[in-house]
mmCIF file of C-alpha atoms in Angstrom:
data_model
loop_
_atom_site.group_PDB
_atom_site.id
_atom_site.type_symbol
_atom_site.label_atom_id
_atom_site.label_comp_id
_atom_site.label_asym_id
_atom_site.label_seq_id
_atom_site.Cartn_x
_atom_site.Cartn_y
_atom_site.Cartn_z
ATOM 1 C CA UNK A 1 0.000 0.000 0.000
ATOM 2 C CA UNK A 2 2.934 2.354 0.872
ATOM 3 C CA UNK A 3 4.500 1.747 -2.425
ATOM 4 C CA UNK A 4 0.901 2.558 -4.103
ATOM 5 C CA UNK A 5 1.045 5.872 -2.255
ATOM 6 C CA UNK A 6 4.648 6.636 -3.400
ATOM 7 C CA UNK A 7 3.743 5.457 -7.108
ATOM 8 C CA UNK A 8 0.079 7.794 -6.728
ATOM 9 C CA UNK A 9 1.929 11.072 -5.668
ATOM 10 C CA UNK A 10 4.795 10.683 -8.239
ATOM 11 C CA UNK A 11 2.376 10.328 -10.946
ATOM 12 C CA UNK A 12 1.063 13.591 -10.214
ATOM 13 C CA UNK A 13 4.443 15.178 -9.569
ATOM 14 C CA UNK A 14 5.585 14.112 -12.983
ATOM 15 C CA UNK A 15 2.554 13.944 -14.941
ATOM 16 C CA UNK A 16 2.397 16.343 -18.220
ATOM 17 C CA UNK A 17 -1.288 16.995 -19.412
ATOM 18 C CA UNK A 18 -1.798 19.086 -23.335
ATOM 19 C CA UNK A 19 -1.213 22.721 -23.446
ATOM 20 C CA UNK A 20 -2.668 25.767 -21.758
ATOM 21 C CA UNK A 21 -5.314 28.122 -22.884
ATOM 22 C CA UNK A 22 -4.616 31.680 -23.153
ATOM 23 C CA UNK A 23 -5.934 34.164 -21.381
ATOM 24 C CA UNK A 24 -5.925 38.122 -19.957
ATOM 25 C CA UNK A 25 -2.156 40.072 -21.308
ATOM 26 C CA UNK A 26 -0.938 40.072 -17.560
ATOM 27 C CA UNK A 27 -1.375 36.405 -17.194
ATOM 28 C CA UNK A 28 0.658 35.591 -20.140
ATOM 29 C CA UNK A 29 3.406 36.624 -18.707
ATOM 30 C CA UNK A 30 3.255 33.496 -16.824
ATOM 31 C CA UNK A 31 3.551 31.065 -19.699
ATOM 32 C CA UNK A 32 7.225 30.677 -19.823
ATOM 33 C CA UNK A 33 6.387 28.928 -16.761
ATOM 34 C CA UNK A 34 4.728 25.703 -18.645
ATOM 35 C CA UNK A 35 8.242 25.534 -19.894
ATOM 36 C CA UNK A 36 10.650 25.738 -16.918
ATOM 37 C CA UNK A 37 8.300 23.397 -14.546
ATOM 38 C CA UNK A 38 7.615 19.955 -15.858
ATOM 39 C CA UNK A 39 4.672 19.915 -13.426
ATOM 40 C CA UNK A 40 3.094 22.920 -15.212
ATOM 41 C CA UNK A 41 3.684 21.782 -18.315
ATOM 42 C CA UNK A 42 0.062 21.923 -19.544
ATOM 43 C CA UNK A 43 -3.225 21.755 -18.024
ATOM 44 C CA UNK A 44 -4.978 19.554 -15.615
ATOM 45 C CA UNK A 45 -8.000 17.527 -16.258
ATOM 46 C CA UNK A 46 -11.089 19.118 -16.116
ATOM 47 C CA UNK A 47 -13.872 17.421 -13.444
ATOM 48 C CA UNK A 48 -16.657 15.891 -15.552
ATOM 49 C CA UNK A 49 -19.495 17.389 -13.772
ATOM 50 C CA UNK A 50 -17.960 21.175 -13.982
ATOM 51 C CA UNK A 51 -21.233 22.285 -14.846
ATOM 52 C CA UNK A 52 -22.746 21.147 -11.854
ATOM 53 C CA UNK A 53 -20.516 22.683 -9.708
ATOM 54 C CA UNK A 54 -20.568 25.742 -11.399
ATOM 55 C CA UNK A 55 -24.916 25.446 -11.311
ATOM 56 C CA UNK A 56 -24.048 24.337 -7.249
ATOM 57 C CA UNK A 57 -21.855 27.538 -6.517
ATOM 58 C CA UNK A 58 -23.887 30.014 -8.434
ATOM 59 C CA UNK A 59 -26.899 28.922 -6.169
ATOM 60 C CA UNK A 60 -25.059 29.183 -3.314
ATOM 61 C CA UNK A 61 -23.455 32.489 -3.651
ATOM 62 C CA UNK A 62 -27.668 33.879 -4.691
ATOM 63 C CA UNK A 63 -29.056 32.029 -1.244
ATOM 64 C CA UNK A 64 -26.006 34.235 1.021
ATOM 65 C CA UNK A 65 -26.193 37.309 -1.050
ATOM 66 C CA UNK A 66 -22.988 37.532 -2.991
ATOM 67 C CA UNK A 67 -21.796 38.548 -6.292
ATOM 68 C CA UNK A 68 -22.379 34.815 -8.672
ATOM 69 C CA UNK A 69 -20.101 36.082 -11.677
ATOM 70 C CA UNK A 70 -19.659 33.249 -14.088
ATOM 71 C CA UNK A 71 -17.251 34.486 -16.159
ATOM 72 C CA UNK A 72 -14.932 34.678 -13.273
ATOM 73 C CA UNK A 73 -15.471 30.970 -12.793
ATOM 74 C CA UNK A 74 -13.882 30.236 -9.524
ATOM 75 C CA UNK A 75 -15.749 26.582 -10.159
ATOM 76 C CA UNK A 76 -13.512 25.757 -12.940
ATOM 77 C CA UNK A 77 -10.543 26.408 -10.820
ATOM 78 C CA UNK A 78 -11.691 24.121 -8.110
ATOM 79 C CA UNK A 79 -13.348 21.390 -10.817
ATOM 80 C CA UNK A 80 -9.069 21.163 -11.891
ATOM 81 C CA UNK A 81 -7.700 20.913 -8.369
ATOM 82 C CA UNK A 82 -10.659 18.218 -7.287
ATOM 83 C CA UNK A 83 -11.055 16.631 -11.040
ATOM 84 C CA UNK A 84 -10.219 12.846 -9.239
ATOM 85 C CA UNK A 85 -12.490 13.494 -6.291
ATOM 86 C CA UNK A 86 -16.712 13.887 -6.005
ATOM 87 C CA UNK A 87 -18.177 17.047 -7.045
ATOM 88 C CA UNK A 88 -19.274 17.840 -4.063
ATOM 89 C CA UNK A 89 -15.491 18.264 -2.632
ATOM 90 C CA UNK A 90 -15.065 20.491 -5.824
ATOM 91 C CA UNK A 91 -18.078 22.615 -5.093
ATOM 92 C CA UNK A 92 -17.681 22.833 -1.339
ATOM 93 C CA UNK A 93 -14.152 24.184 -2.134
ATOM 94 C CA UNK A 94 -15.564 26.561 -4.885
ATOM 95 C CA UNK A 95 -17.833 28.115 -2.483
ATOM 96 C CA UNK A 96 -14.847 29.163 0.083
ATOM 97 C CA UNK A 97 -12.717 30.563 -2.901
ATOM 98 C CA UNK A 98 -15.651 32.666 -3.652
ATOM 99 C CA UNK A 99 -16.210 33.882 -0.114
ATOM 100 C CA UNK A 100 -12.562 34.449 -0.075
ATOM 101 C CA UNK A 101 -12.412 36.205 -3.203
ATOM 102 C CA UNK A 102 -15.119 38.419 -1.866
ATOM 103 C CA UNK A 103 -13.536 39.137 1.047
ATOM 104 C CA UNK A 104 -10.311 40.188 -0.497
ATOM 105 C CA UNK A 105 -12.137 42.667 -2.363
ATOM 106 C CA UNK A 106 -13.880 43.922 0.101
ATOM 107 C CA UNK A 107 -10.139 44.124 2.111
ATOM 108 C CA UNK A 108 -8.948 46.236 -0.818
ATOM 109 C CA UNK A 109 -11.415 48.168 -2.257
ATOM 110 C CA UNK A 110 -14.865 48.061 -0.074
ATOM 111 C CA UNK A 111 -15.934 50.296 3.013
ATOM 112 C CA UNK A 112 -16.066 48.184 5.918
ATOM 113 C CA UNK A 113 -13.073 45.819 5.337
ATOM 114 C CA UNK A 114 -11.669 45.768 8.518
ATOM 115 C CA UNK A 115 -14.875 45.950 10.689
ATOM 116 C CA UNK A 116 -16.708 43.146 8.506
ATOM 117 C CA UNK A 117 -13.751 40.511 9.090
ATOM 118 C CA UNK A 118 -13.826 41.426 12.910
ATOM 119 C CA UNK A 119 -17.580 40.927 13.005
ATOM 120 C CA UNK A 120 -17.570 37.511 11.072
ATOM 121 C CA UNK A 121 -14.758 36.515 13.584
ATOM 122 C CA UNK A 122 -17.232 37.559 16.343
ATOM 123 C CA UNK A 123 -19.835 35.461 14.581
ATOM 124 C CA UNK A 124 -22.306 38.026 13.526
ATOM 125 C CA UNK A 125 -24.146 37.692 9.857
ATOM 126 C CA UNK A 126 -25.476 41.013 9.248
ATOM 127 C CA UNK A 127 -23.192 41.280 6.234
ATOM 128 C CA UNK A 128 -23.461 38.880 2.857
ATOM 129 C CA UNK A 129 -19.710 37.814 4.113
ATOM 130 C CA UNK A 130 -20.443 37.125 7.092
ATOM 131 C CA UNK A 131 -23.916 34.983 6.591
ATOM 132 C CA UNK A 132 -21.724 33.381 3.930
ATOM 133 C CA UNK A 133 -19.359 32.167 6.110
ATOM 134 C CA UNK A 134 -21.310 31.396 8.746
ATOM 135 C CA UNK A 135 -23.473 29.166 6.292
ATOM 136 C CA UNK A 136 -20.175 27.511 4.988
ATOM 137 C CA UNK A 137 -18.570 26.905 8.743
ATOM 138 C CA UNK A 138 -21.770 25.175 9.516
ATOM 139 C CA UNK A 139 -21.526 22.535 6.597
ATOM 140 C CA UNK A 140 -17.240 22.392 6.687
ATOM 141 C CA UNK A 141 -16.998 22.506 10.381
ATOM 142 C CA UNK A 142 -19.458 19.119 10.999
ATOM 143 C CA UNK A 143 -17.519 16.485 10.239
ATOM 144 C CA UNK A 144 -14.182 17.628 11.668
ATOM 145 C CA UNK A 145 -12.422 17.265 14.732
ATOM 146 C CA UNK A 146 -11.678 20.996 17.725
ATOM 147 C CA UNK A 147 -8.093 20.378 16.681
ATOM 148 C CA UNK A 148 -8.773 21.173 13.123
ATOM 149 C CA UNK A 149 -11.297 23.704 14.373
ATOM 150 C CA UNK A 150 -8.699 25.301 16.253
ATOM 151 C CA UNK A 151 -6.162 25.129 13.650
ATOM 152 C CA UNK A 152 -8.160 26.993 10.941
ATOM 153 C CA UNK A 153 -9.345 29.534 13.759
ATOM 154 C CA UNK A 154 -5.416 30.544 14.223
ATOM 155 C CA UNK A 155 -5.250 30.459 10.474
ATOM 156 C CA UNK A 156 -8.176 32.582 9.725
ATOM 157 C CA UNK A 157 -6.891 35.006 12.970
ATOM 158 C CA UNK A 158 -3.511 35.094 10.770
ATOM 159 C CA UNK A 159 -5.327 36.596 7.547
ATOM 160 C CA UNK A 160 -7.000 39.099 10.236
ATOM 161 C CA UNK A 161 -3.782 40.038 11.523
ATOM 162 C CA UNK A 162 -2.151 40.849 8.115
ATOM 163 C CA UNK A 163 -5.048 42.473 6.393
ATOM 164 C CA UNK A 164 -4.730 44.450 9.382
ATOM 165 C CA UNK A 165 -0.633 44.961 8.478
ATOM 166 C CA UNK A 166 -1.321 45.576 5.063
ATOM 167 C CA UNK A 167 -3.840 48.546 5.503
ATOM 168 C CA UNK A 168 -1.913 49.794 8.011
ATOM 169 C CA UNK A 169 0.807 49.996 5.075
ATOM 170 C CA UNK A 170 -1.307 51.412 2.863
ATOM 171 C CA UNK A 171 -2.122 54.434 5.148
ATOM 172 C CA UNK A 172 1.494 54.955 5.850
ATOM 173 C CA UNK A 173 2.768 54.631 2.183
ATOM 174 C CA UNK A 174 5.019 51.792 3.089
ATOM 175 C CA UNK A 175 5.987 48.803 0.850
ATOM 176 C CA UNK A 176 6.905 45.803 2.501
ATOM 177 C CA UNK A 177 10.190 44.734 2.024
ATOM 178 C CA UNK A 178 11.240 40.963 0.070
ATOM 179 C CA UNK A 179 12.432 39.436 3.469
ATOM 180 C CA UNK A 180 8.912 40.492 4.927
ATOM 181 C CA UNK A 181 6.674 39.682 2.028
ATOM 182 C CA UNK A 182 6.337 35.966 1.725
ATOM 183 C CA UNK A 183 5.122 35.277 5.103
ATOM 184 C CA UNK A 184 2.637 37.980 5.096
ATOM 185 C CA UNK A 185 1.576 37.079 1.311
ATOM 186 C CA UNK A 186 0.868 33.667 2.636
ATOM 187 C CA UNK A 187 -1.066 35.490 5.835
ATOM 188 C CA UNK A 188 -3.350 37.288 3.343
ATOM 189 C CA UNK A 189 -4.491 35.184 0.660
ATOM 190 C CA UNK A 190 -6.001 32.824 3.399
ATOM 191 C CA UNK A 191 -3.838 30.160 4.920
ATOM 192 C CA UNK A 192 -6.720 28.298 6.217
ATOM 193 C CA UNK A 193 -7.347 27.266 2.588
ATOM 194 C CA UNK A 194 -4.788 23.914 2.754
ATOM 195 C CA UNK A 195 -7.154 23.695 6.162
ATOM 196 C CA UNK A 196 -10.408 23.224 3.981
ATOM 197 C CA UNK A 197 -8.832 20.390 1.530
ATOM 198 C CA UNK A 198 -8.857 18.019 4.532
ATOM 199 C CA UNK A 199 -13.444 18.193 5.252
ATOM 200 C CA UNK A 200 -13.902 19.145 1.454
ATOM 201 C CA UNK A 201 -11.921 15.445 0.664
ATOM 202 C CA UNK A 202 -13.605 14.216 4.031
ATOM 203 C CA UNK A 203 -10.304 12.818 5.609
ATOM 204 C CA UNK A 204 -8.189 14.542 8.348
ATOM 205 C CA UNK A 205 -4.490 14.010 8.495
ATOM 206 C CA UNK A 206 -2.745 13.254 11.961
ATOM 207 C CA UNK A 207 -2.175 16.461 13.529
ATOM 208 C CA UNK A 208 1.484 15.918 14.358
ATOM 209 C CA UNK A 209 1.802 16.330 10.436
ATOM 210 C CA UNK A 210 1.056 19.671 9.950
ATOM 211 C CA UNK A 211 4.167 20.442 12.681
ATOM 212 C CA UNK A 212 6.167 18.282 10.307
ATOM 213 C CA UNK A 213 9.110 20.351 8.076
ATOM 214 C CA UNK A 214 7.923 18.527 4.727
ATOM 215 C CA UNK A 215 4.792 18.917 4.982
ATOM 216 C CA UNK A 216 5.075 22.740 6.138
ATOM 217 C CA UNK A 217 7.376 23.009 3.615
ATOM 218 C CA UNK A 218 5.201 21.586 0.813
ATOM 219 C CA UNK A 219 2.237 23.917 2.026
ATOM 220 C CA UNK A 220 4.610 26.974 2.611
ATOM 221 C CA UNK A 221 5.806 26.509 -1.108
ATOM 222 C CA UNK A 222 2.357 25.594 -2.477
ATOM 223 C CA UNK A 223 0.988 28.643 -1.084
ATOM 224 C CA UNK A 224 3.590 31.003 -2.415
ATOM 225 C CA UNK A 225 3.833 29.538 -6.103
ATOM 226 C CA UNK A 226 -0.304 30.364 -6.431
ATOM 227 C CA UNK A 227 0.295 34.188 -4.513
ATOM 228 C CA UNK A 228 2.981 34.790 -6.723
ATOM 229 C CA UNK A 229 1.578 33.923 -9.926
ATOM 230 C CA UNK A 230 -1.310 35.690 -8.649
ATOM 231 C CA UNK A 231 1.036 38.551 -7.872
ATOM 232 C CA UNK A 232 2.216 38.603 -11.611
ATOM 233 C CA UNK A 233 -1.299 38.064 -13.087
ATOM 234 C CA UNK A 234 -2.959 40.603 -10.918
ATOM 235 C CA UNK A 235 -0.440 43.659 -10.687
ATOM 236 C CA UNK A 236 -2.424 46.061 -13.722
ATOM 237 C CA UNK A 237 -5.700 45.423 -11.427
ATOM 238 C CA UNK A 238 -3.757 46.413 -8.186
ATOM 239 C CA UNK A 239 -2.260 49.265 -9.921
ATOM 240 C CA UNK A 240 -0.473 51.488 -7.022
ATOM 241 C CA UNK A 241 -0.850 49.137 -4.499
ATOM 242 C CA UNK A 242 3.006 47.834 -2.905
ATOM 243 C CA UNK A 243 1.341 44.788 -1.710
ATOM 244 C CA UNK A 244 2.590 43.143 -4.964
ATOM 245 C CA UNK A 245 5.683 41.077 -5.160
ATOM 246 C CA UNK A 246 6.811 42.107 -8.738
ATOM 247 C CA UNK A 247 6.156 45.813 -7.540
ATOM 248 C CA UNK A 248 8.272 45.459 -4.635
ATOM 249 C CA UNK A 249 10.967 43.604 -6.673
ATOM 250 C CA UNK A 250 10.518 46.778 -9.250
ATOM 251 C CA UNK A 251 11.055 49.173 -5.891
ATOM 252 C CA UNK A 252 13.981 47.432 -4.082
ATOM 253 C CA UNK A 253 16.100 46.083 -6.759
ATOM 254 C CA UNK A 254 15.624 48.917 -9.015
ATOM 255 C CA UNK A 255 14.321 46.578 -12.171
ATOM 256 C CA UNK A 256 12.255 47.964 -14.906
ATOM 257 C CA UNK A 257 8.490 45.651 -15.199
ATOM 258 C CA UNK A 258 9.508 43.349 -17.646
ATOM 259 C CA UNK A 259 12.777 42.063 -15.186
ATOM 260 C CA UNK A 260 10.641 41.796 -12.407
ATOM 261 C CA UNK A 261 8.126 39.452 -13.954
ATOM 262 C CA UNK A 262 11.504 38.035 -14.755
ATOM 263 C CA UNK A 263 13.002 37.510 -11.824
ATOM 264 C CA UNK A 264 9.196 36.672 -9.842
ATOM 265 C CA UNK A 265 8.968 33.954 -12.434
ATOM 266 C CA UNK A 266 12.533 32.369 -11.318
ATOM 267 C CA UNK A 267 11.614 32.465 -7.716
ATOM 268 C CA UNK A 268 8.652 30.783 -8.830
ATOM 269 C CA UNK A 269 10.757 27.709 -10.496
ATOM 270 C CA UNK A 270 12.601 27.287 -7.829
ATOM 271 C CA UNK A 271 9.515 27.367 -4.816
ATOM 272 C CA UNK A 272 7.842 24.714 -7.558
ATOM 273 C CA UNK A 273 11.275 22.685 -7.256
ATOM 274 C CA UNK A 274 10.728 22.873 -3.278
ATOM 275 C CA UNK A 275 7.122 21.690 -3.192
ATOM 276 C CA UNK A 276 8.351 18.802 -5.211
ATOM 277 C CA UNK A 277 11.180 17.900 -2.945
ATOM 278 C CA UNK A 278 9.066 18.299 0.201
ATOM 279 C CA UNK A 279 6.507 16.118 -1.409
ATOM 280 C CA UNK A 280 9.248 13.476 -1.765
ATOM 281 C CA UNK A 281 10.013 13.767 1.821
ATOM 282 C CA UNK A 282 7.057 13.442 3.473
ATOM 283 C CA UNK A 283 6.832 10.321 5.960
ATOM 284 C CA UNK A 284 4.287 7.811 4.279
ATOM 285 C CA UNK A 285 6.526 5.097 6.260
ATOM 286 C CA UNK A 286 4.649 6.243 9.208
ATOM 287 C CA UNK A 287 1.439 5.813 8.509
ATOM 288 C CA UNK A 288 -0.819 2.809 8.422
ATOM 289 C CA UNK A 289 -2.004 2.012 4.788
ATOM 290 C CA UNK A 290 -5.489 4.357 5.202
ATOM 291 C CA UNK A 291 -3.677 7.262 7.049
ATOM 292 C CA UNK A 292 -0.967 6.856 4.028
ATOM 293 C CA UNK A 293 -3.653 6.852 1.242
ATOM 294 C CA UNK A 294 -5.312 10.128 3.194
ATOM 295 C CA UNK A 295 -2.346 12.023 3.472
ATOM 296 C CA UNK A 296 -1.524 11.033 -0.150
ATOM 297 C CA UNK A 297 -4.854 12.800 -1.210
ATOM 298 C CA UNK A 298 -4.504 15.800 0.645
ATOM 299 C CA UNK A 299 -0.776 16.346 -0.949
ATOM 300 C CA UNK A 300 -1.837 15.076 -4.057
ATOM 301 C CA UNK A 301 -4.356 18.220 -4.071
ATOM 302 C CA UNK A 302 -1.964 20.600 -3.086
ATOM 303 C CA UNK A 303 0.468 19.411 -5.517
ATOM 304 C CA UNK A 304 -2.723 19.924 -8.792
ATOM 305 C CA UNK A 305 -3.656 23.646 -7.167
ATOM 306 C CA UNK A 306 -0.819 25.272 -8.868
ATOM 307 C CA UNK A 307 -1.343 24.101 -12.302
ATOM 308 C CA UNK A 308 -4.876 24.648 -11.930
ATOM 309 C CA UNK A 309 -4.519 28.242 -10.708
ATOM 310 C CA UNK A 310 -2.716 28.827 -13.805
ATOM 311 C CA UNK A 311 -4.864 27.527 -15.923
ATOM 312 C CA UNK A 312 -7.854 29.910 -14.174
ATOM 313 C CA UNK A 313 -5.755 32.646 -14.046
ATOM 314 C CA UNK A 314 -5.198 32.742 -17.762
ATOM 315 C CA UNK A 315 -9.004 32.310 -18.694
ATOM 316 C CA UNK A 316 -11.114 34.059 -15.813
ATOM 317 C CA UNK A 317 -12.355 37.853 -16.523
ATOM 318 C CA UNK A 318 -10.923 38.336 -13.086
ATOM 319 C CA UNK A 319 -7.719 39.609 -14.374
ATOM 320 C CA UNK A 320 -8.487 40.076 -18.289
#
């Protein structure tokens, strides 16, 4: 069974789907990518019941009173990550990227940012957010254990704390620096995310794991390749904002745009070469054969998501 679990996760780190759709001018800056990783090399499959998901979402985001844009199509994005799993994992997961997608919005650009993510962590549902959260804890939050609970509390605290940083920033004029930027990147595009691949897959993963360096490593890494081709994709949308890693690479190395894409997109080889080392480290040898084949599905998901962020990234209106 071990050696099943070994043979599962290299096929994903080595597999090399047909190539990628184009997309918005900002995210095809991102295509040399497809070249330089073999694990991006071209897109992942597609889950058969997309549709569905998209149809389940859509619903969803109507009943708790938030924007349902299809043409940003934040099903399609989890329908690639999921495409081996039921769609309900796929959908479930679709409707946090959309409350999160909200809610980073509303962070940068609405009026109560600050005081709507304090009153959703106080549990109040005055807001669309916040009743959309509250409806999604309800469902995520059954099946899973107060360590888990706890653990995406602290994570969720973590985005609270660096929104907080980063508007702080804003009203001071200060760009973060690159030593401080990667942690506090991974702080706000929601950290509790890897959390939600665990309930949405239905499994939960021994929680000595998530102290373990491969595993942090491989979620660590994860995270930053999808914020940083986020970064690269985003940047004309988030025009003046230093929250932005190819702006701060423009600001403290003195590059012109076109370098810093440049030299984003070679930190971005070499984070993709770390999540596939820290995949190849992590301690299946531990595990008994259905703890092995859970952990292998929870790192077999985070090893898809940056593949199928690209892909999303280069066809969703979001950044066209």
């Amino acid at each position: 069974m071990i050696t099943s679990v070994r043979t599962a996760l290299r096929s994903v780190l080595h597999w090399k789907p047909p190539a990628p759709r184009s997309g918005g001018p900002a995210a095809w800056a991102l295509l040399p990518l497809t070249e330089r990783v073999p694990a991006l090399a071209a897109p992942c499959r597609m889950h058969p019941a997309v549709y569905a998901i998209e149809a389940a979402v859509i619903d969803w985001a109507r009943r708790t009173g938030l924007r349902a844009d299809p043409g940003v199509g934040f099903h399609r994005i989890a329908g690639r990550a999921f495409a081996g799993f039921d769609a309900a994992a796929a959908a479930l997961f679709a409707q946090w990227l959309t409350w999160l997608f909200h809610l980073d919005d509303e962070m940068d650009e609405g009026q109560g940012r600050l005081e709507i993510f304090q009153g959703m962590l106080a549990g109040a549902s005055s807001h669309p957010l916040e009743a959309a959260f509250a409806d999604l804890w309800r469902v995520t939050s059954a099946r899973m254990s107060d360590l888990w609970r706890a653990r995406f509390a602290v994570n969720l605290q973590r985005q609270h704390d660096a929104c907080r940083l980063e508007a702080a920033n804003r009203a001071a004029g200060r760009i973060p620096t690159l030593q401080q930027y990667p942690a506090l990147r991974r702080a706000t595009v929601g950290p509790y995310l890897y959390d939600l691949v665990e309930p949405c897959l239905r499994v939960e993963v021994p929680p000595w794991l998530h102290g373990c360096e491969p595993w942090r490593e491989l979620v660590d890494a994860c995270n930053d390749v999808t914020a940083w081709c986020n970064d690269v994709a985003s940047r004309p949308k988030e025009a003046g904002d230093g929250h932005n890693l190819v702006v701060i690479a423009m600001h403290e190395l003195g590059l012109n745009q076109r370098q810093a894409v440049a030299w984003v997109l070679d930190r971005i080889v070499e984070r993709c070469g770390d999540m596939r080392e820290a995949a190849g480290r992590l301690p299946l040898d531990a595990f008994g054969p259905r703890t092995a084949r859970d952990v292998s599905k929870v790192a077999c998901a985070y090893l898809a998501a940056p593949r199928a962020h690209l892909d999303w990234l280069m066809e969703s209106a979001r950044y066209a």
